[in-house]
Rosetta silent file (secondary structure, phi, psi, omega in degrees, C-alpha in Angstrom):
SEQUENCE: MDDLLEAARDAAEAAYAPYSEYRVGAAIETADGTVYTGCNVENANYSNSLHAEEVAVGTAVSEGHHSFARLAVSSAKRDGVTPCGMCRQTLSEFCDEDFRILTEGDGGEGPTEYTLGELLPTTITKEHVDP
SCORE:     score description
SCORE:     0.000 S_00000001
   1 L     0.000  123.204 -174.560   37.824  -27.670  -40.561 S_00000001
   2 L   -71.717  136.547 -170.628   37.329  -26.409  -36.982 S_00000001
   3 H   -67.741  -34.836  173.987   35.432  -29.139  -35.191 S_00000001
   4 H   -63.195  -31.253  175.938   33.066  -26.506  -33.710 S_00000001
   5 H   -69.378  -40.544 -167.185   31.879  -25.532  -37.218 S_00000001
   6 H   -71.971  -48.233 -178.246   31.589  -29.274  -38.258 S_00000001
   7 H   -64.993  -34.396  175.701   29.285  -29.660  -35.190 S_00000001
   8 H   -60.540  -62.062  178.167   27.144  -26.655  -36.164 S_00000001
   9 H   -33.368  -55.363  173.778   26.890  -28.185  -39.624 S_00000001
  10 H   -55.000  -39.472 -178.487   25.892  -31.472  -38.239 S_00000001
  11 H   -72.131  -34.308 -175.421   23.105  -29.714  -36.098 S_00000001
  12 H   -51.273  -45.585  178.085   21.780  -27.952  -39.154 S_00000001
  13 L   -54.200  -16.614 -173.061   20.731  -31.465  -40.496 S_00000001
  14 L  -106.647    2.795 -178.341   18.336  -32.084  -37.807 S_00000001
  15 L   -50.109  150.557 -178.348   16.554  -28.576  -38.228 S_00000001
  16 E  -119.896   92.766 -178.034   12.694  -28.632  -38.425 S_00000001
  17 L  -123.936   54.016  178.857   12.142  -25.806  -41.324 S_00000001
  18 L   -52.036  -36.929 -177.640    9.037  -26.652  -43.208 S_00000001
  19 L   -87.261  -46.166  169.290    8.171  -23.239  -44.051 S_00000001
  20 L   -77.210  -28.975 -177.656   11.303  -21.366  -44.661 S_00000001
  21 L    62.289   17.700  172.712   13.226  -24.440  -45.867 S_00000001
  22 L  -106.164   96.551  167.083   16.389  -22.519  -44.094 S_00000001
  23 L   -83.562  136.079 -172.733   18.116  -24.989  -41.772 S_00000001
  24 E  -135.680  133.133  173.840   20.432  -23.530  -39.322 S_00000001
  25 E  -131.358  155.421 -175.819   22.413  -25.204  -36.958 S_00000001
  26 E  -148.697  144.850 -179.069   24.798  -23.862  -34.038 S_00000001
  27 E  -115.697  131.072  171.261   27.439  -25.237  -31.560 S_00000001
  28 E  -108.157  139.764 -176.073   28.419  -23.331  -28.226 S_00000001
  29 E  -110.549  113.216  172.352   31.693  -24.252  -26.658 S_00000001
  30 E   -91.775  163.011  178.537   31.558  -23.557  -22.790 S_00000001
  31 L   -34.467  -56.596 -167.080   34.519  -22.732  -20.734 S_00000001
  32 L   -67.230   -8.265 -175.454   35.241  -26.092  -19.735 S_00000001
  33 L    97.827    8.580 -175.365   35.312  -27.279  -23.384 S_00000001
  34 L   -77.930  147.962  166.057   31.769  -29.101  -23.418 S_00000001
  35 E  -104.487  146.520  166.231   29.853  -28.461  -26.611 S_00000001
  36 E  -125.682  159.954 -173.885   26.241  -28.111  -27.119 S_00000001
  37 E  -125.918  161.118  167.459   24.267  -28.041  -30.273 S_00000001
  38 E  -161.604  154.407  178.775   21.197  -26.737  -31.450 S_00000001
  39 E  -116.932  171.927 -172.255   18.962  -26.380  -34.388 S_00000001
  40 L   -95.604  152.252 -176.959   16.335  -23.997  -35.616 S_00000001
  41 E  -132.161  101.040  173.717   12.700  -25.215  -34.852 S_00000001
  42 L   -71.382  164.285 -170.934    9.844  -23.427  -36.893 S_00000001
  43 L  -149.905  144.397 -172.696    6.253  -23.001  -35.905 S_00000001
  44 L   -61.291  -21.603 -166.436    3.367  -22.244  -38.455 S_00000001
  45 L   -94.235  -14.208  178.750    3.110  -18.923  -36.671 S_00000001
  46 L    68.909  -12.438 -170.761    6.768  -17.936  -36.935 S_00000001
  47 L  -106.738   -1.271  171.645    7.124  -15.897  -33.741 S_00000001
  48 L   -95.966    7.853 -178.834    7.037  -19.198  -31.772 S_00000001
  49 L   -75.212  155.764 -173.110    9.853  -20.472  -33.780 S_00000001
  50 E  -110.996  133.711  172.447   13.093  -21.338  -31.909 S_00000001
  51 L   -93.403  157.458 -174.414   16.670  -20.212  -33.513 S_00000001
  52 H   -64.623  -42.344 -176.310   19.508  -22.629  -33.524 S_00000001
  53 H   -68.163  -48.850  174.803   21.660  -20.316  -31.287 S_00000001
  54 H   -62.644  -25.446  171.653   18.934  -20.083  -28.613 S_00000001
  55 H   -77.094  -27.985  170.292   18.472  -23.738  -28.419 S_00000001
  56 H   -76.137  -39.370 -178.896   22.056  -24.402  -27.986 S_00000001
  57 H   -75.725  -30.667 -177.646   22.750  -21.542  -25.274 S_00000001
  58 H   -78.903  -38.276  164.059   19.348  -22.945  -23.519 S_00000001
  59 H   -88.720    7.222  164.997   20.592  -26.319  -23.284 S_00000001
  60 H   -81.410  -67.063 -178.083   23.954  -25.316  -22.057 S_00000001
  61 H   -42.205  -45.870 -166.973   22.365  -23.119  -19.550 S_00000001
  62 L   -79.430  -11.606 -179.442   19.829  -25.965  -18.447 S_00000001
  63 L   -86.967  -14.124 -177.030   22.981  -28.111  -18.065 S_00000001
  64 L    96.848    2.662  159.410   24.385  -25.508  -15.611 S_00000001
  65 L   -62.965  117.098 -175.809   26.762  -23.582  -18.001 S_00000001
  66 L  -122.364  -11.576 -173.370   26.950  -19.820  -17.672 S_00000001
  67 L  -117.240  134.019 -178.050   30.467  -19.160  -19.065 S_00000001
  68 E  -127.478  152.317 -170.743   31.151  -19.757  -22.938 S_00000001
  69 E  -109.964  -38.608 -169.372   34.474  -19.568  -24.885 S_00000001
  70 E  -175.864  167.196 -168.871   32.952  -19.464  -28.667 S_00000001
  71 E  -128.309  149.189  167.641   30.137  -20.158  -31.144 S_00000001
  72 E  -125.691  152.839  170.646   29.776  -21.643  -34.506 S_00000001
  73 E  -136.487  152.648  175.558   26.808  -21.024  -36.731 S_00000001
  74 E  -161.692  149.939  177.417   26.032  -22.606  -39.913 S_00000001
  75 E  -129.017  161.093 -170.443   23.110  -23.055  -42.374 S_00000001
  76 L   -70.899   -4.493  173.252   22.609  -25.934  -44.956 S_00000001
  77 L   -90.166   -5.089 -178.524   23.058  -23.198  -47.664 S_00000001
  78 L    51.014   62.920 -164.819   26.658  -22.470  -46.360 S_00000001
  79 L  -120.765    6.004  172.254   25.830  -18.775  -46.905 S_00000001
  80 L   100.837   -0.285 -168.929   27.802  -17.044  -44.292 S_00000001
  81 L   -64.961  136.896 -176.667   24.820  -16.529  -41.825 S_00000001
  82 L  -111.392  163.672 -162.300   25.494  -14.997  -38.616 S_00000001
  83 L   -57.132  154.157 -177.767   23.270  -14.934  -35.248 S_00000001
  84 L   -85.403  175.654  177.320   20.351  -12.611  -35.914 S_00000001
  85 H   -58.952  -40.954  172.622   19.981   -9.654  -33.465 S_00000001
  86 H   -62.806  -41.815  174.854   17.734  -11.456  -30.724 S_00000001
  87 H   -66.917  -32.939  162.903   20.467  -14.177  -30.486 S_00000001
  88 H   -52.345  -42.828  175.803   23.040  -11.715  -30.243 S_00000001
  89 H   -64.774  -31.076 -175.663   21.472  -10.156  -27.451 S_00000001
  90 H   -70.355  -55.502 -172.973   20.773  -13.519  -25.821 S_00000001
  91 H   -49.243  -53.146 -174.419   24.574  -14.380  -26.243 S_00000001
  92 H   -62.665   -8.237  168.257   25.416  -10.906  -24.597 S_00000001
  93 H   -58.875  -45.511 -173.080   23.703  -12.099  -21.514 S_00000001
  94 H  -107.342  -11.304 -167.108   26.569  -14.706  -20.891 S_00000001
  95 L  -129.105  132.170  174.169   29.197  -13.387  -23.076 S_00000001
  96 L   -70.870 -176.591 -172.997   31.562  -10.231  -23.423 S_00000001
  97 L   -86.302   -2.458  162.308   32.179   -8.477  -26.520 S_00000001
  98 L   -72.127  -14.112  162.329   35.313  -10.534  -27.213 S_00000001
  99 L   -21.916  105.354 -171.295   33.266  -13.375  -27.540 S_00000001
 100 E   -81.615  142.171  177.363   34.075  -15.463  -30.794 S_00000001
 101 E  -131.474  133.984 -174.428   31.602  -16.406  -33.459 S_00000001
 102 E  -120.994  110.348  166.369   32.657  -18.584  -36.136 S_00000001
 103 E  -111.340 -179.111 -176.883   30.662  -18.714  -39.659 S_00000001
 104 L   -69.927  -18.930 -167.380   30.956  -20.300  -42.692 S_00000001
 105 L    86.600  143.390 -174.619   32.041  -17.156  -44.578 S_00000001
 106 H   -77.052  138.007  178.516   30.069  -15.391  -47.206 S_00000001
 107 H    58.943   30.159  168.077   30.010  -16.933  -50.744 S_00000001
 108 H    77.712   23.230  168.321   31.423  -20.177  -49.734 S_00000001
 109 L   -72.224 -168.967  168.859   34.745  -18.909  -48.536 S_00000001
 110 L   -73.651  176.207  178.326   36.464  -20.331  -45.624 S_00000001
 111 L   -47.054  134.210  168.542   35.449  -19.728  -42.148 S_00000001
 112 E  -123.356  126.015 -164.884   35.048  -16.355  -40.993 S_00000001
 113 E  -102.447  159.116 -179.814   35.312  -15.185  -37.264 S_00000001
 114 E  -130.224  158.985  145.441   33.526  -12.124  -35.587 S_00000001
 115 E   -94.641  148.032  175.904   33.499  -10.910  -32.158 S_00000001
 116 H   -50.923  -35.118 -177.795   30.340  -10.516  -30.226 S_00000001
 117 H   -67.368  -44.064  170.697   31.320   -6.805  -30.092 S_00000001
 118 H   -68.879  -17.250 -176.030   31.580   -6.484  -33.639 S_00000001
 119 H  -104.387   -9.695  173.386   28.238   -7.862  -34.486 S_00000001
 120 L  -135.676   67.029 -172.875   26.473   -6.244  -31.638 S_00000001
 121 L   -55.550  -33.389 -173.154   28.454   -2.844  -30.772 S_00000001
 122 L  -131.328   90.509 -172.986   25.927   -1.318  -28.602 S_00000001
 123 L  -111.694  167.485 -179.295   23.897   -3.856  -26.498 S_00000001
 124 L   -77.820  125.006 -178.814   21.708   -3.840  -23.654 S_00000001
 125 L  -123.060  161.064 -173.898   23.641   -5.284  -20.398 S_00000001
 126 H   -58.396  -26.621  158.907   22.663   -6.377  -17.033 S_00000001
 127 H   -42.752  -48.612  166.223   23.995   -2.894  -15.996 S_00000001
 128 H   -44.446  -36.122 -174.712   21.175   -1.299  -17.750 S_00000001
 129 L  -108.450   -4.953 -170.685   18.687   -3.080  -15.704 S_00000001
 130 L   -64.384  138.492  179.305   20.694   -3.399  -12.346 S_00000001
 131 L   -85.968    0.000    0.000   18.532   -1.577   -9.665 S_00000001
């Protein structure tokens, strides 16, 4: 088992998901090998909920990291969940299309690896908003 995926699984255990009961954990590895984790934190109005990937990235950035090697994401259901579109866009702020994303695999199969470019082939980049 990949240590990064195991860290994402562990992070899912801390999720606050009283409304959806869908617990998600993420672990992001920085370029220097440091790992930061995050879990989803729901809110009664849903729009203020935090996604596990956002929490992991935000924590890493708050510690001064802007370069990342890979991400793992897991749900308590082990159903092959991948980052949502919003989280993919957040990742694209810091990562290129070759950035690796590890998931549980669909249907309980072994881990599956994607690239950010596969999951978000046409993204908004800094170049689109650079004056």
